[in-house]
Amino acid sequence: MTSATAPVPARTRTRRSSADLVAGLLEAAAVEFAAHGFTGASTRRIAERAGAHQPQINYHFTSKEQLWRATVDHLFSLMDATLAGFDDGPSTGEAFEAVLRSFLVFSADHPELDRIINLEATAPSPRLDWLVATHLLPRYAAVSAAWARLRAAGLGADLTAAEVWELLTSFGAMHFANAPMLSRLGIHGDSRSESAVHTERMLGILMATTPTG
Amino acid sequence: MTSATAPVPARTRTRRSSADLVAGLLEAAAVEFAAHGFTGASTRRIAERAGAHQPQINYHFTSKEQLWRATVDHLFSLMDATLAGFDDGPSTGEAFEAVLRSFLVFSADHPELDRIINLEATAPSPRLDWLVATHLLPRYAAVSAAWARLRAAGLGADLTAAEVWELLTSFGAMHFANAPMLSRLGIHGDSRSESAVHTERMLGILMATTPTG
DNA sequence: GTCTATACCGAGATAGAC
DNA sequence: GTCTATCTCGGTATAGAC
């Protein structure tokens, strides 16, 4: 038997720099929040996934809610890095298509962001208010403006900006976000070529070019 | 005065028949599960919304998981009542369109079902396995068969059955399921005419008829 | 057969050791 | 400044009264 004092705490965790720990927690939080939603996810599991103890989350992020916001901010900044140049406003059809492709590639590589957004989308909450005001409205405005320019140039399908936005976020991105369900339906199997087919189909609908495939 | 034995429990609840109570619990559960997901919803809140006490749920449904399944079964049976005749397999374009319209009207009237499905769609779980096997796969098979007949008759857009399914459930139904988010984006305001516009746009994409609007 | 009182567990947050 | 030990609360499930 070991000493009678206490059950040895499972503390094999190596001491890391604060920045590394925070990065690890953000990554773990993205996975857990995307899988179970804000209320469904537990900070204990997030900490465990990151190889940390639960109270370290409260120390580094103050509260579960702040951790959630930091996670969303982080994922959006990753997306912005991928979509660099979009704010300039692509006015040619090809430039617009290139941005859409980048968005869908990002959604395929990081399905967590769309999952987190969709999990919050069904019910009013302070988080939804913050998400819309901070991240979604500015981006929706940018898409609307770009779409208006494109249409003015005689390009794109006969759809409103709202319809384009909904098609992109629901049909476009959900294909990746809902992969667990779709794969059980036999609809897709994560292959890279399958993603490309889906992306081109999405572009076909938006740009009203009939795909040859 | 009642007896002096105990602090009177807040038991203003009128005694109801078992069937009424079960129906009330199912309705309350649909709202709560749709808003917060399985883990996020609490049986306390569900019971409270139905004017019952929490342990009554365990009595009538055994467990939270069983309550969830009963709720999904109930919503699907409501949908089947609306879509009566679909299994017969509509082969004409007009019959197919009529079924699609019914589906979208149901989704607008009962957004809870699509919300519950989407909240489960992002992560593997016993519930997702059950949902797909019990409810989604048979319906997907029916849609696939109907779509194949339609395409064989030279009707419908150049889309696979999987794409039709995804368009219907994501773009089509999500418009209603994600109303809290969309309304904050200024995209829609629940009006009946707005729903009709969305429905016709969905049909336009699927049936490749260019809407005049 | 049905409901109330309550047990028990896991959640997030804090206090205080280091 | 950072982490561990611990508190409190709200979660679901059960035991036993009616």
Short mmCIF file of C-alpha atoms (C1' of nucleotides) in Angstrom, two decimals:
data_model
loop_
_atom_site.label_atom_id
_atom_site.label_comp_id
_atom_site.label_asym_id
_atom_site.label_seq_id
_atom_site.Cartn_x
_atom_site.Cartn_y
_atom_site.Cartn_z
CA MET A 1 0.00 0.00 0.00
CA THR A 2 1.13 3.54 -0.63
CA SER A 3 1.28 6.15 2.10
CA ALA A 4 -1.82 6.60 4.15
CA THR A 5 -2.05 10.32 3.56
CA ALA A 6 -4.02 10.61 0.36
CA PRO A 7 -4.92 8.94 -2.91
CA VAL A 8 -2.13 10.10 -5.21
CA PRO A 9 -3.61 12.68 -7.60
CA ALA A 10 -3.28 11.63 -11.23
CA ARG A 11 -0.87 14.43 -11.92
CA THR A 12 1.43 13.06 -14.60
CA ARG A 13 0.74 16.20 -16.58
CA THR A 14 3.90 18.01 -17.56
CA ARG A 15 4.11 21.65 -16.72
CA ARG A 16 3.66 23.79 -19.81
CA SER A 17 3.91 27.44 -20.66
CA SER A 18 0.74 29.40 -20.13
CA ALA A 19 0.40 30.08 -23.85
CA ASP A 20 0.66 26.39 -24.71
CA LEU A 21 -1.93 25.48 -22.12
CA VAL A 22 -4.33 28.14 -23.35
CA ALA A 23 -3.89 26.97 -26.94
CA GLY A 24 -4.52 23.39 -25.92
CA LEU A 25 -7.62 24.33 -23.99
CA LEU A 26 -8.99 26.30 -26.96
CA GLU A 27 -8.51 23.36 -29.26
CA ALA A 28 -10.13 20.95 -26.83
CA ALA A 29 -12.99 23.38 -26.23
CA ALA A 30 -13.69 23.65 -29.95
CA VAL A 31 -14.12 19.89 -30.22
CA GLU A 32 -16.29 19.54 -27.12
CA PHE A 33 -18.49 22.59 -27.75
CA ALA A 34 -18.96 21.47 -31.36
CA ALA A 35 -20.00 18.00 -30.27
CA HIS A 36 -22.27 18.84 -27.34
CA GLY A 37 -23.19 22.53 -27.45
CA PHE A 38 -22.53 25.06 -24.72
CA THR A 39 -24.65 23.55 -21.95
CA GLY A 40 -23.94 19.99 -23.03
CA ALA A 41 -20.17 20.37 -22.99
CA SER A 42 -18.44 20.11 -19.64
CA THR A 43 -15.35 22.03 -18.61
CA ARG A 44 -14.13 18.88 -16.88
CA ARG A 45 -14.04 16.99 -20.17
CA ILE A 46 -12.47 19.92 -21.97
CA ALA A 47 -9.72 20.12 -19.38
CA GLU A 48 -9.20 16.37 -19.48
CA ARG A 49 -8.89 16.42 -23.26
CA ALA A 50 -6.25 19.11 -22.97
CA GLY A 51 -4.40 17.24 -20.24
CA ALA A 52 -5.26 19.84 -17.62
CA HIS A 53 -7.36 20.14 -14.48
CA GLN A 54 -10.83 21.67 -14.60
CA PRO A 55 -10.17 24.74 -12.40
CA GLN A 56 -7.37 25.80 -14.73
CA ILE A 57 -10.10 26.76 -17.16
CA ASN A 58 -11.64 29.16 -14.69
CA TYR A 59 -8.23 30.57 -13.96
CA HIS A 60 -7.27 31.20 -17.57
CA PHE A 61 -10.73 32.07 -18.95
CA THR A 62 -12.68 33.26 -15.89
CA SER A 63 -15.83 31.33 -16.78
CA LYS A 64 -17.23 28.69 -19.11
CA GLU A 65 -19.00 31.41 -21.07
CA GLN A 66 -15.74 33.33 -21.61
CA LEU A 67 -14.06 30.13 -22.74
CA TRP A 68 -16.82 29.64 -25.27
CA ARG A 69 -16.40 33.15 -26.66
CA ALA A 70 -12.63 32.77 -26.83
CA THR A 71 -13.13 29.51 -28.72
CA VAL A 72 -15.43 31.15 -31.26
CA ASP A 73 -13.07 34.11 -31.67
CA HIS A 74 -10.21 31.71 -32.24
CA LEU A 75 -12.04 29.71 -34.90
CA PHE A 76 -13.15 32.85 -36.73
CA SER A 77 -9.61 34.16 -36.75
CA LEU A 78 -8.49 30.88 -38.31
CA MET A 79 -11.17 31.32 -40.95
CA ASP A 80 -10.20 34.90 -41.64
CA ALA A 81 -6.64 33.80 -42.18
CA THR A 82 -7.90 31.37 -44.84
CA LEU A 83 -10.20 33.91 -46.48
CA ALA A 84 -7.67 36.72 -46.55
CA GLY A 85 -8.62 39.32 -49.12
CA PHE A 86 -12.35 38.88 -48.92
CA ASP A 87 -12.98 42.28 -47.35
CA ASP A 88 -11.47 43.90 -50.39
CA GLY A 89 -14.57 42.65 -52.12
CA PRO A 90 -14.18 40.34 -55.07
CA SER A 91 -16.10 41.79 -57.98
CA THR A 92 -15.25 39.34 -60.71
CA GLY A 93 -17.04 36.04 -60.84
CA GLU A 94 -13.83 34.10 -60.62
CA ALA A 95 -12.62 35.97 -57.55
CA PHE A 96 -15.97 35.40 -55.88
CA GLU A 97 -15.86 31.71 -56.69
CA ALA A 98 -12.37 31.48 -55.28
CA VAL A 99 -13.55 32.91 -51.96
CA LEU A 100 -16.46 30.48 -51.84
CA ARG A 101 -14.11 27.59 -52.45
CA SER A 102 -11.85 28.77 -49.65
CA PHE A 103 -14.82 29.01 -47.32
CA LEU A 104 -15.93 25.48 -48.11
CA VAL A 105 -12.43 24.10 -47.79
CA PHE A 106 -12.17 25.75 -44.38
CA SER A 107 -15.55 24.31 -43.39
CA ALA A 108 -14.38 20.87 -44.40
CA ASP A 109 -11.13 21.23 -42.46
CA HIS A 110 -12.70 22.87 -39.39
CA PRO A 111 -16.29 21.67 -39.13
CA GLU A 112 -16.30 22.77 -35.48
CA LEU A 113 -17.12 26.38 -36.25
CA ASP A 114 -20.29 25.66 -38.22
CA ARG A 115 -21.33 23.11 -35.63
CA ILE A 116 -20.95 25.58 -32.81
CA ILE A 117 -22.91 28.21 -34.70
CA ASN A 118 -25.72 25.85 -35.59
CA LEU A 119 -25.98 24.51 -32.06
CA GLU A 120 -26.63 28.05 -30.84
CA ALA A 121 -28.91 29.02 -33.71
CA THR A 122 -32.10 27.34 -32.52
CA ALA A 123 -32.77 29.21 -29.29
CA PRO A 124 -32.36 32.77 -28.06
CA SER A 125 -29.47 33.23 -25.63
CA PRO A 126 -26.93 35.87 -24.68
CA ARG A 127 -24.42 33.80 -26.63
CA LEU A 128 -26.51 33.96 -29.80
CA ASP A 129 -26.87 37.73 -29.47
CA TRP A 130 -23.13 38.11 -29.07
CA LEU A 131 -22.35 35.71 -31.91
CA VAL A 132 -24.60 37.49 -34.37
CA ALA A 133 -23.55 41.00 -33.39
CA THR A 134 -19.83 40.29 -33.19
CA HIS A 135 -19.16 37.85 -35.98
CA LEU A 136 -22.11 37.10 -38.21
CA LEU A 137 -23.59 40.51 -39.02
CA PRO A 138 -20.34 42.02 -40.33
CA ARG A 139 -19.71 38.99 -42.48
CA TYR A 140 -23.26 38.90 -43.75
CA ALA A 141 -22.93 42.56 -44.71
CA ALA A 142 -19.74 41.81 -46.62
CA VAL A 143 -21.33 38.91 -48.46
CA SER A 144 -24.38 41.02 -49.30
CA ALA A 145 -22.25 43.80 -50.73
CA ALA A 146 -20.11 41.41 -52.75
CA TRP A 147 -23.18 39.64 -54.07
CA ALA A 148 -24.80 42.94 -55.06
CA ARG A 149 -21.71 43.91 -57.05
CA LEU A 150 -21.64 40.53 -58.72
CA ARG A 151 -25.28 40.71 -59.69
CA ALA A 152 -24.83 44.25 -60.95
CA ALA A 153 -22.15 42.86 -63.23
CA GLY A 154 -24.72 40.42 -64.60
CA LEU A 155 -23.22 37.39 -62.88
CA GLY A 156 -24.56 34.83 -60.41
CA ALA A 157 -27.89 33.06 -60.11
CA ASP A 158 -31.19 34.84 -59.53
CA LEU A 159 -31.00 34.68 -55.73
CA THR A 160 -31.09 37.27 -52.98
CA ALA A 161 -28.08 37.81 -50.72
CA ALA A 162 -30.02 36.20 -47.88
CA GLU A 163 -30.60 33.09 -49.98
CA VAL A 164 -26.93 32.93 -50.93
CA TRP A 165 -25.96 33.22 -47.26
CA GLU A 166 -28.37 30.50 -46.24
CA LEU A 167 -27.29 28.19 -49.04
CA LEU A 168 -23.64 28.64 -48.12
CA THR A 169 -24.06 28.15 -44.39
CA SER A 170 -26.72 25.45 -44.47
CA PHE A 171 -26.32 23.36 -47.59
CA GLY A 172 -22.69 24.30 -48.16
CA ALA A 173 -21.13 24.06 -44.72
CA MET A 174 -23.59 21.71 -43.05
CA HIS A 175 -22.48 18.96 -45.38
CA PHE A 176 -19.28 18.90 -43.35
CA ALA A 177 -20.68 19.92 -39.97
CA ASN A 178 -23.24 17.12 -40.00
CA ALA A 179 -20.85 14.48 -41.24
CA PRO A 180 -21.64 12.03 -38.39
CA MET A 181 -25.29 11.92 -39.46
CA LEU A 182 -24.66 11.97 -43.19
CA SER A 183 -22.13 9.17 -43.05
CA ARG A 184 -24.67 7.01 -41.19
CA LEU A 185 -27.07 7.70 -44.05
CA GLY A 186 -24.40 6.51 -46.45
CA ILE A 187 -24.25 9.96 -47.99
CA HIS A 188 -20.61 10.62 -47.63
CA GLY A 189 -17.36 9.35 -46.37
CA ASP A 190 -15.07 12.29 -45.77
CA SER A 191 -13.05 11.68 -48.87
CA ARG A 192 -11.31 14.65 -50.38
CA SER A 193 -12.77 14.12 -53.83
CA GLU A 194 -16.25 13.91 -52.34
CA SER A 195 -15.75 17.32 -50.76
CA ALA A 196 -14.68 18.74 -54.08
CA VAL A 197 -17.81 17.39 -55.78
CA HIS A 198 -19.98 18.97 -53.12
CA THR A 199 -18.16 22.28 -53.46
CA GLU A 200 -18.59 22.37 -57.22
CA ARG A 201 -22.28 21.53 -56.87
CA MET A 202 -22.71 24.40 -54.45
CA LEU A 203 -20.98 26.74 -56.89
CA GLY A 204 -23.17 25.43 -59.67
CA ILE A 205 -26.30 26.44 -57.80
CA LEU A 206 -24.98 29.85 -56.82
CA MET A 207 -23.36 30.80 -60.08
CA ALA A 208 -26.01 29.15 -62.23
CA THR A 209 -23.42 27.37 -64.30
CA THR A 210 -24.50 23.82 -65.07
CA PRO A 211 -21.74 21.51 -63.89
CA THR A 212 -20.61 18.94 -66.40
CA GLY A 213 -19.94 16.14 -63.84
CA MET B 1 -56.18 25.27 7.27
CA THR B 2 -54.62 22.11 6.12
CA SER B 3 -52.85 19.88 8.57
CA ALA B 4 -49.88 21.29 10.43
CA THR B 5 -47.57 18.47 9.46
CA ALA B 6 -45.49 19.95 6.63
CA PRO B 7 -44.69 23.10 4.64
CA VAL B 8 -47.40 22.98 2.01
CA PRO B 9 -45.74 21.82 -1.23
CA ALA B 10 -46.40 24.08 -4.20
CA ARG B 11 -48.89 21.62 -5.48
CA THR B 12 -51.55 23.74 -7.15
CA ARG B 13 -51.28 21.40 -10.11
CA THR B 14 -54.61 19.87 -10.94
CA ARG B 15 -54.74 16.14 -11.15
CA ARG B 16 -54.96 15.05 -14.75
CA SER B 17 -55.50 11.82 -16.59
CA SER B 18 -52.33 9.93 -17.34
CA ALA B 19 -52.81 10.41 -21.06
CA ASP B 20 -53.14 14.17 -20.73
CA LEU B 21 -50.05 14.37 -18.58
CA VAL B 22 -48.02 12.28 -21.03
CA ALA B 23 -49.18 14.45 -23.93
CA GLY B 24 -48.26 17.60 -22.02
CA LEU B 25 -44.83 16.22 -21.17
CA LEU B 26 -44.18 15.27 -24.80
CA GLU B 27 -45.05 18.75 -25.99
CA ALA B 28 -42.88 20.39 -23.35
CA ALA B 29 -40.04 17.99 -24.10
CA ALA B 30 -40.16 18.86 -27.80
CA VAL B 31 -39.67 22.54 -27.03
CA GLU B 32 -36.89 22.03 -24.52
CA PHE B 33 -34.95 19.39 -26.47
CA ALA B 34 -35.24 21.54 -29.59
CA ALA B 35 -33.90 24.57 -27.79
CA HIS B 36 -31.06 22.99 -25.79
CA GLY B 37 -30.32 19.54 -27.17
CA PHE B 38 -30.44 16.28 -25.24
CA THR B 39 -27.75 16.99 -22.67
CA GLY B 40 -28.55 20.68 -22.46
CA ALA B 41 -32.24 20.17 -21.73
CA SER B 42 -33.20 19.36 -18.15
CA THR B 43 -36.05 17.13 -17.09
CA ARG B 44 -36.79 19.62 -14.31
CA ARG B 45 -37.53 22.38 -16.82
CA ILE B 46 -39.53 20.02 -19.03
CA ALA B 47 -41.68 18.96 -16.10
CA GLU B 48 -42.10 22.55 -14.96
CA ARG B 49 -43.20 23.63 -18.43
CA ALA B 50 -45.80 20.86 -18.39
CA GLY B 51 -46.97 21.78 -14.90
CA ALA B 52 -45.68 18.54 -13.44
CA HIS B 53 -42.98 17.40 -11.04
CA GLN B 54 -39.68 16.10 -12.33
CA PRO B 55 -39.91 12.50 -11.06
CA GLN B 56 -43.17 12.06 -12.94
CA ILE B 57 -41.04 11.98 -16.08
CA ASN B 58 -39.09 9.01 -14.81
CA TYR B 59 -42.28 7.31 -13.83
CA HIS B 60 -44.01 7.73 -17.19
CA PHE B 61 -40.95 7.45 -19.44
CA THR B 62 -38.42 5.49 -17.35
CA SER B 63 -35.48 7.72 -18.27
CA LYS B 64 -34.53 10.97 -19.95
CA GLU B 65 -33.32 9.01 -22.96
CA GLN B 66 -36.65 7.23 -23.34
CA LEU B 67 -38.45 10.54 -23.08
CA TRP B 68 -36.28 11.86 -25.90
CA ARG B 69 -37.09 8.91 -28.13
CA ALA B 70 -40.80 9.19 -27.37
CA THR B 71 -40.62 12.87 -28.28
CA VAL B 72 -38.96 12.14 -31.62
CA ASP B 73 -41.44 9.35 -32.37
CA HIS B 74 -44.29 11.71 -31.58
CA LEU B 75 -43.00 14.47 -33.87
CA PHE B 76 -42.40 12.06 -36.73
CA SER B 77 -45.91 10.68 -36.39
CA LEU B 78 -47.23 14.24 -36.64
CA MET B 79 -45.17 14.70 -39.79
CA ASP B 80 -46.38 11.44 -41.29
CA ALA B 81 -49.95 12.56 -40.73
CA THR B 82 -49.19 15.69 -42.74
CA LEU B 83 -47.38 13.85 -45.52
CA ALA B 84 -49.97 11.10 -45.91
CA GLY B 85 -49.65 9.40 -49.25
CA PHE B 86 -45.94 9.86 -49.71
CA ASP B 87 -45.12 6.20 -49.40
CA ASP B 88 -47.27 5.51 -52.39
CA GLY B 89 -44.56 7.34 -54.26
CA PRO B 90 -45.48 10.40 -56.25
CA SER B 91 -44.27 9.96 -59.81
CA THR B 92 -45.60 13.08 -61.45
CA GLY B 93 -43.79 16.34 -60.97
CA GLU B 94 -46.84 18.00 -59.50
CA ALA B 95 -47.41 15.26 -56.94
CA PHE B 96 -43.76 15.43 -55.92
CA GLU B 97 -43.93 19.18 -55.55
CA ALA B 98 -47.05 18.85 -53.42
CA VAL B 99 -45.23 16.55 -51.02
CA LEU B 100 -42.28 18.93 -50.81
CA ARG B 101 -44.61 21.81 -50.02
CA SER B 102 -46.27 19.75 -47.28
CA PHE B 103 -42.89 18.94 -45.81
CA LEU B 104 -41.84 22.58 -45.73
CA VAL B 105 -45.17 23.68 -44.28
CA PHE B 106 -44.75 21.08 -41.56
CA SER B 107 -41.20 22.26 -40.91
CA ALA B 108 -42.45 25.82 -40.58
CA ASP B 109 -45.23 24.79 -38.20
CA HIS B 110 -43.10 22.35 -36.16
CA PRO B 111 -39.49 23.55 -36.31
CA GLU B 112 -38.77 21.42 -33.24
CA LEU B 113 -38.22 18.23 -35.22
CA ASP B 114 -35.53 19.59 -37.51
CA ARG B 115 -33.90 21.32 -34.56
CA ILE B 116 -33.73 18.09 -32.58
CA ILE B 117 -32.29 16.22 -35.55
CA ASN B 118 -29.67 18.83 -36.26
CA LEU B 119 -28.62 19.08 -32.64
CA GLU B 120 -27.84 15.36 -32.69
CA ALA B 121 -26.26 15.36 -36.14
CA THR B 122 -22.85 16.72 -35.20
CA ALA B 123 -21.57 14.01 -32.88
CA PRO B 124 -21.80 10.23 -32.71
CA SER B 125 -24.12 8.96 -29.98
CA PRO B 126 -26.49 6.08 -29.32
CA ARG B 127 -29.30 8.54 -30.00
CA LEU B 128 -27.92 9.39 -33.44
CA ASP B 129 -27.60 5.72 -34.32
CA TRP B 130 -31.19 5.11 -33.26
CA LEU B 131 -32.48 8.22 -35.04
CA VAL B 132 -30.86 7.32 -38.33
CA ALA B 133 -31.79 3.65 -38.24
CA THR B 134 -35.36 4.12 -37.06
CA HIS B 135 -36.53 7.26 -38.80
CA LEU B 136 -34.08 8.74 -41.28
CA LEU B 137 -32.91 5.79 -43.35
CA PRO B 138 -36.42 4.62 -44.33
CA ARG B 139 -37.40 8.14 -45.30
CA TYR B 140 -34.19 8.71 -47.21
CA ALA B 141 -34.84 5.50 -49.12
CA ALA B 142 -38.34 6.67 -50.00
CA VAL B 143 -37.08 10.05 -51.20
CA SER B 144 -34.34 8.39 -53.23
CA ALA B 145 -36.83 6.09 -54.94
CA ALA B 146 -39.25 8.90 -55.67
CA TRP B 147 -36.49 11.09 -57.02
CA ALA B 148 -35.22 8.29 -59.26
CA ARG B 149 -38.68 7.85 -60.75
CA LEU B 150 -39.00 11.57 -61.28
CA ARG B 151 -35.63 11.82 -63.00
CA ALA B 152 -36.47 8.79 -65.13
CA ALA B 153 -39.53 10.71 -66.27
CA GLY B 154 -37.24 13.52 -67.38
CA LEU B 155 -38.24 15.86 -64.55
CA GLY B 156 -36.32 17.62 -61.79
CA ALA B 157 -32.94 19.32 -61.69
CA ASP B 158 -29.66 17.57 -62.37
CA LEU B 159 -29.05 16.58 -58.76
CA THR B 160 -28.44 13.29 -56.97
CA ALA B 161 -30.93 12.00 -54.40
CA ALA B 162 -28.39 12.76 -51.67
CA GLU B 163 -28.17 16.35 -52.82
CA VAL B 164 -31.95 16.67 -52.90
CA TRP B 165 -32.13 15.27 -49.37
CA GLU B 166 -29.47 17.65 -48.11
CA LEU B 167 -31.05 20.65 -49.80
CA LEU B 168 -34.43 19.83 -48.29
CA THR B 169 -33.22 19.19 -44.77
CA SER B 170 -30.54 21.88 -44.61
CA PHE B 171 -31.51 24.80 -46.80
CA GLY B 172 -35.22 23.96 -46.83
CA ALA B 173 -36.02 23.12 -43.24
CA MET B 174 -33.18 24.94 -41.50
CA HIS B 175 -34.67 28.21 -42.61
CA PHE B 176 -37.36 27.56 -40.02
CA ALA B 177 -35.32 25.63 -37.48
CA ASN B 178 -32.72 28.38 -37.20
CA ALA B 179 -35.25 31.21 -37.07
CA PRO B 180 -33.78 32.71 -33.87
CA MET B 181 -30.43 33.25 -35.58
CA LEU B 182 -31.84 34.30 -38.94
CA SER B 183 -34.19 36.85 -37.45
CA ARG B 184 -31.24 38.44 -35.62
CA LEU B 185 -29.52 38.71 -38.99
CA GLY B 186 -32.60 40.49 -40.31
CA ILE B 187 -33.20 37.64 -42.73
CA HIS B 188 -36.69 36.75 -41.80
CA GLY B 189 -39.58 37.51 -39.58
CA ASP B 190 -41.76 34.47 -39.42
CA SER B 191 -44.38 35.89 -41.71
CA ARG B 192 -46.51 33.46 -43.61
CA SER B 193 -45.79 35.03 -46.98
CA GLU B 194 -42.08 34.92 -46.27
CA SER B 195 -42.34 31.16 -45.72
CA ALA B 196 -44.14 30.78 -49.01
CA VAL B 197 -41.39 32.67 -50.85
CA HIS B 198 -38.75 30.43 -49.31
CA THR B 199 -40.71 27.31 -50.22
CA GLU B 200 -41.07 28.36 -53.83
CA ARG B 201 -37.37 29.19 -54.04
CA MET B 202 -36.53 25.72 -52.74
CA LEU B 203 -38.81 24.17 -55.35
CA GLY B 204 -37.23 26.32 -58.01
CA ILE B 205 -33.80 24.91 -57.21
CA LEU B 206 -34.99 21.31 -57.04
CA MET B 207 -37.29 21.31 -60.03
CA ALA B 208 -35.10 23.60 -62.11
CA THR B 209 -37.99 25.85 -62.94
CA THR B 210 -36.91 29.48 -62.86
CA PRO B 211 -39.22 31.33 -60.48
CA THR B 212 -40.67 34.55 -61.82
CA GLY B 213 -40.47 36.47 -58.50
"C1'" DG C 1 -50.75 2.70 -10.50
"C1'" DT C 2 -49.27 7.31 -9.35
"C1'" DC C 3 -46.89 10.88 -7.07
"C1'" DT C 4 -43.71 13.09 -3.27
"C1'" DA C 5 -39.55 13.11 -0.66
"C1'" DT C 6 -34.92 12.40 -1.19
"C1'" DA C 7 -30.52 10.28 -2.56
"C1'" DC C 8 -26.57 10.67 -5.19
"C1'" DC C 9 -23.65 12.35 -8.66
"C1'" DG C 10 -21.35 15.57 -11.63
"C1'" DA C 11 -21.51 20.35 -12.90
"C1'" DG C 12 -18.95 25.10 -12.57
"C1'" DA C 13 -16.77 28.23 -9.45
"C1'" DT C 14 -13.84 29.69 -5.50
"C1'" DA C 15 -10.39 29.81 -1.65
"C1'" DG C 16 -6.26 29.32 -0.42
"C1'" DA C 17 -1.63 26.62 -0.93
"C1'" DC C 18 2.46 27.08 -3.56
"C1'" DG D 1 0.88 34.18 -11.22
"C1'" DT D 2 -0.55 29.38 -11.20
"C1'" DC D 3 -2.62 25.25 -9.67
"C1'" DT D 4 -4.97 21.92 -6.11
"C1'" DA D 5 -8.46 21.00 -2.73
"C1'" DT D 6 -13.06 21.82 -1.96
"C1'" DC D 7 -17.76 24.04 -1.91
"C1'" DT D 8 -22.37 24.56 -3.54
"C1'" DC D 9 -25.88 23.80 -6.68
"C1'" DG D 10 -28.70 21.60 -10.05
"C1'" DG D 11 -28.84 17.28 -12.61
"C1'" DT D 12 -31.40 12.48 -12.99
"C1'" DA D 13 -32.98 8.51 -10.74
"C1'" DT D 14 -34.98 5.84 -6.93
"C1'" DA D 15 -37.53 4.58 -2.60
"C1'" DG D 16 -41.36 4.51 -0.45
"C1'" DA D 17 -45.96 6.94 0.82
"C1'" DC D 18 -50.56 7.11 -0.92
#
